[in-house]
PDB file of C-alpha atoms in Angstrom:
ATOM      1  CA  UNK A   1      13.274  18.167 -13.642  1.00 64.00           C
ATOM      2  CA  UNK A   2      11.225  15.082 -13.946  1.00 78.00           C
ATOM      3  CA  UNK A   3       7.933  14.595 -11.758  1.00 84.00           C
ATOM      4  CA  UNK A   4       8.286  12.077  -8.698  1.00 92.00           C
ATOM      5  CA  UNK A   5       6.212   8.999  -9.185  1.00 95.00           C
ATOM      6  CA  UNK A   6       4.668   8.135  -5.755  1.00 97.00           C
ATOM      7  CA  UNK A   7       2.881   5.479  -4.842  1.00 98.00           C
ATOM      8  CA  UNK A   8       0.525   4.447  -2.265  1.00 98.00           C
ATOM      9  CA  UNK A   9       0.022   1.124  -0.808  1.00 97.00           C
ATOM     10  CA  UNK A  10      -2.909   0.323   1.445  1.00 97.00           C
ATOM     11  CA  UNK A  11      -2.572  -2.605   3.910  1.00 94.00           C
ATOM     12  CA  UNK A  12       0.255  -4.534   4.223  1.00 92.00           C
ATOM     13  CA  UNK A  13      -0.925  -7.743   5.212  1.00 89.00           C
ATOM     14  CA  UNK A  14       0.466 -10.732   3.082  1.00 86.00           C
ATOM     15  CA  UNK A  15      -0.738  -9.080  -0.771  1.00 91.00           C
ATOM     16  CA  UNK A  16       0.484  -5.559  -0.101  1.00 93.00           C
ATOM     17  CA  UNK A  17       3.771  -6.336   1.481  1.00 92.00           C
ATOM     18  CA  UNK A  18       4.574  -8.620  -1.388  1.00 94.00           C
ATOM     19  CA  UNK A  19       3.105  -5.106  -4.126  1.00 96.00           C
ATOM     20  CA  UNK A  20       5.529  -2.615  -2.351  1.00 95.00           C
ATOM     21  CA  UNK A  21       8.358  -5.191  -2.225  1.00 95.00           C
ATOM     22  CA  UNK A  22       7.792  -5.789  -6.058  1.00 95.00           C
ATOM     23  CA  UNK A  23       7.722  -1.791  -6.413  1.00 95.00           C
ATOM     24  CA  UNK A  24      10.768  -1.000  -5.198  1.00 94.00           C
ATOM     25  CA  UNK A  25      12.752  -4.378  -6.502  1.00 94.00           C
ATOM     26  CA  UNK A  26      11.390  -2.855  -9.764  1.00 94.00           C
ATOM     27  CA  UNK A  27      12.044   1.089  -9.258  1.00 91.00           C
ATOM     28  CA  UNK A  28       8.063   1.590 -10.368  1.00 92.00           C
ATOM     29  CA  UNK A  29       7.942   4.448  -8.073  1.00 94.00           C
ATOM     30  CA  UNK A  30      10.445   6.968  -6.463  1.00 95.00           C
ATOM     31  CA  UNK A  31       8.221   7.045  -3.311  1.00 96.00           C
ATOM     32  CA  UNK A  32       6.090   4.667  -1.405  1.00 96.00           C
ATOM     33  CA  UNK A  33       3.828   5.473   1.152  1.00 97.00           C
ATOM     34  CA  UNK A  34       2.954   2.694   3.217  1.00 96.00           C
ATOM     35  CA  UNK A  35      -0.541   2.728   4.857  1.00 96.00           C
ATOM     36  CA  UNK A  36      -1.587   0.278   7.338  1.00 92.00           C
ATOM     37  CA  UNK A  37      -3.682   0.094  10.896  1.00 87.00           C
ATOM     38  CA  UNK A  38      -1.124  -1.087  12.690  1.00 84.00           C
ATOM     39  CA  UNK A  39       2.833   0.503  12.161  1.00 79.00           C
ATOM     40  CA  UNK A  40       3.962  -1.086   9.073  1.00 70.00           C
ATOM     41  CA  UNK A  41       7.362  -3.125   9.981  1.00 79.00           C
ATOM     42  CA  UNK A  42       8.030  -3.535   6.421  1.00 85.00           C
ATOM     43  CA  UNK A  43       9.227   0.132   6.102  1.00 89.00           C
ATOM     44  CA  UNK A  44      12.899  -0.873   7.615  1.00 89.00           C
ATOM     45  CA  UNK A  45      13.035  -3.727   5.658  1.00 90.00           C
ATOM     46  CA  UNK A  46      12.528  -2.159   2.468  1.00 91.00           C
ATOM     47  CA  UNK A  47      14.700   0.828   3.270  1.00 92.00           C
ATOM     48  CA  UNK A  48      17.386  -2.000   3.831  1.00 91.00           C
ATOM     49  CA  UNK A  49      16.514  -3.901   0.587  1.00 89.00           C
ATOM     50  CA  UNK A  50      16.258  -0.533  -1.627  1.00 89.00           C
ATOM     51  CA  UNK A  51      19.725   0.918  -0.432  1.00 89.00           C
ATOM     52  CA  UNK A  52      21.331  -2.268  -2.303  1.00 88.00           C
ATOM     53  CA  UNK A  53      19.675  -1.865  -5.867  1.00 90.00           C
ATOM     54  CA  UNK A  54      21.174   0.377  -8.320  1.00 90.00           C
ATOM     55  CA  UNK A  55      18.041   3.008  -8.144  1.00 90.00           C
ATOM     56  CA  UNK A  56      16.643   5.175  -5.189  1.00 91.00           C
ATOM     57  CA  UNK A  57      13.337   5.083  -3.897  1.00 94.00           C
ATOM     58  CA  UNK A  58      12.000   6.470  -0.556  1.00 94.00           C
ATOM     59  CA  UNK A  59       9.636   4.000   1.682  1.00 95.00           C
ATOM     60  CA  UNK A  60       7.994   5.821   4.315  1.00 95.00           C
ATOM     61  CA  UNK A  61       4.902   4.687   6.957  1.00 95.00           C
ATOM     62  CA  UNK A  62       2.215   7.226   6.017  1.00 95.00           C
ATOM     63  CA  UNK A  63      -1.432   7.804   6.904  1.00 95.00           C
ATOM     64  CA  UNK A  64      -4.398   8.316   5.064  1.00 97.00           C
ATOM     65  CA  UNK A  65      -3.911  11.943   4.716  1.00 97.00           C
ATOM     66  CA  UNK A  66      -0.578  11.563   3.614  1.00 97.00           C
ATOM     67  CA  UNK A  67      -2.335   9.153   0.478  1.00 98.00           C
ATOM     68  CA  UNK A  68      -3.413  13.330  -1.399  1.00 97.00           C
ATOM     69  CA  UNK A  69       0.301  13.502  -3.220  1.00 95.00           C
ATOM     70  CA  UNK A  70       0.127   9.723  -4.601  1.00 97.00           C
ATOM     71  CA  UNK A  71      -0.234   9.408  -8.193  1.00 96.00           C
ATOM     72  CA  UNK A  72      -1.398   5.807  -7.455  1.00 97.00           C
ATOM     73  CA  UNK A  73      -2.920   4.002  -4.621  1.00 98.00           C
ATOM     74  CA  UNK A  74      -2.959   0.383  -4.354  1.00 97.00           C
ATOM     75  CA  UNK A  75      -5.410  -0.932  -2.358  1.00 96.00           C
ATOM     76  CA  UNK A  76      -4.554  -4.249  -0.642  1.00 94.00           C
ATOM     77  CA  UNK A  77      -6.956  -4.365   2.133  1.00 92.00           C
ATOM     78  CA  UNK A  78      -8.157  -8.176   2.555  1.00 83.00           C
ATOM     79  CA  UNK A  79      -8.408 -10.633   5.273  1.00 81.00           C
ATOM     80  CA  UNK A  80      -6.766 -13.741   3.606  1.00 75.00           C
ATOM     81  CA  UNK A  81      -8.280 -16.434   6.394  1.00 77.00           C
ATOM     82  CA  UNK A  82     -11.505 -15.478   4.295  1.00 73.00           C
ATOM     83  CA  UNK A  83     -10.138 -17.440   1.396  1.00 70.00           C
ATOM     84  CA  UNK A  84     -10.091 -20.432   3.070  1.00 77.00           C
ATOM     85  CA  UNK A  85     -13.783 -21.136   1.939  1.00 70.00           C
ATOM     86  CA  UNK A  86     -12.954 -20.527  -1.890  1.00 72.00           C
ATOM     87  CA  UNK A  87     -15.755 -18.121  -2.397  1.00 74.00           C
ATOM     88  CA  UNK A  88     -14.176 -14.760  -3.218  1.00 74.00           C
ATOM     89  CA  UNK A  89     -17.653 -13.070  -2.150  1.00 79.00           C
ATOM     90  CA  UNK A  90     -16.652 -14.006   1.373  1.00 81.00           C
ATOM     91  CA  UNK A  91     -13.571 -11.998   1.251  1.00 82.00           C
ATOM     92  CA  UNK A  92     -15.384  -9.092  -0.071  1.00 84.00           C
ATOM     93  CA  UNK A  93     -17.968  -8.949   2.702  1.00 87.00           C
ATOM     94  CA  UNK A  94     -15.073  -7.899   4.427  1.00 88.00           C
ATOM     95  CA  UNK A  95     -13.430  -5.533   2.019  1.00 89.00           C
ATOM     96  CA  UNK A  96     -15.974  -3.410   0.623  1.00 92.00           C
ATOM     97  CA  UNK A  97     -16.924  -2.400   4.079  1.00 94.00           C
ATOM     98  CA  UNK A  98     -13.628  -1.429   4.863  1.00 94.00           C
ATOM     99  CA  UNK A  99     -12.878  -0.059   1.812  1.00 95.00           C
ATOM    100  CA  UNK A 100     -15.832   2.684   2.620  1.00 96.00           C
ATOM    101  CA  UNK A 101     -14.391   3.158   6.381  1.00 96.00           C
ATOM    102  CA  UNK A 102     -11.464   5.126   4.537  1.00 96.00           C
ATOM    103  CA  UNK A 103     -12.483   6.436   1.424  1.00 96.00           C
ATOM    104  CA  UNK A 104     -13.778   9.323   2.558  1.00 96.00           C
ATOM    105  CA  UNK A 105     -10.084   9.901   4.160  1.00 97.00           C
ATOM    106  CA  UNK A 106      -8.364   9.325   0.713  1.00 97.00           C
ATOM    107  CA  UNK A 107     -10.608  11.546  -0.589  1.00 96.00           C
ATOM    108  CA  UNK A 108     -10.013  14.025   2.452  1.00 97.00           C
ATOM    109  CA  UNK A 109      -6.644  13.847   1.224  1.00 97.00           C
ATOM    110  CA  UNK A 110      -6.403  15.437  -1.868  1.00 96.00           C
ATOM    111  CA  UNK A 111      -5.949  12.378  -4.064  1.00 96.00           C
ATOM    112  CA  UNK A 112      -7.067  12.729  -7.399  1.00 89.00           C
ATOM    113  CA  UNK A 113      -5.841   9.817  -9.268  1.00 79.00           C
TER     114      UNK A 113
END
């Protein structure tokens, strides 16, 4: 029996809905585990989108704690309207503090990747 590859995907703002849409188009991973503050609408449309391609993959809305079975996550945290300056330091003002709101979760977790 081969191993399930599953995938997290942190934030699904305009990078990470475009990275899960590209995972399942692609059938990287068998399972993707969408994480996001607010209730992820992309999960139906994926489901819809993946039961037309000629390989299965589960999309469900997960939390952090759910993140400990991944074999990857991808972090897409970000506030884009930051990149309207052109300085990528301004966008990551933003995202390393975030990033170290939930790490501790991830780690919490289980997630060894």
């Amino acid at each position: 029996m081969t191993k399930k590859r599953i995938v997290g995907v942190i934030g699904l703002g305009h990078v990470g809905a475009h990275v899960a849409y590209a995972l399942v188009v692609q059938g990287i991973a068998d399972e993707l585990i969408l994480v996001d503050q607010k209730e992820p609408s992309e999960v139906q449309d994926l489901r819809d989108a993946a039961a037309y391609l000629p390989h299965r993959v589960t999309v469900r809305a997960g939390d952090f704690a759910d993140l400990g079975e991944c074999d990857v996550i991808v972090n897409s945290v970000g506030k884009i309207e930051l990149l309207e300056t052109h300085d990528r330091l301004t966008e990551m003002d933003f995202t390393i503090p975030a990033v170290r709101s939930y790490a501790h979760k991830i780690k919490e977790s289980g997630f060894d990747g």
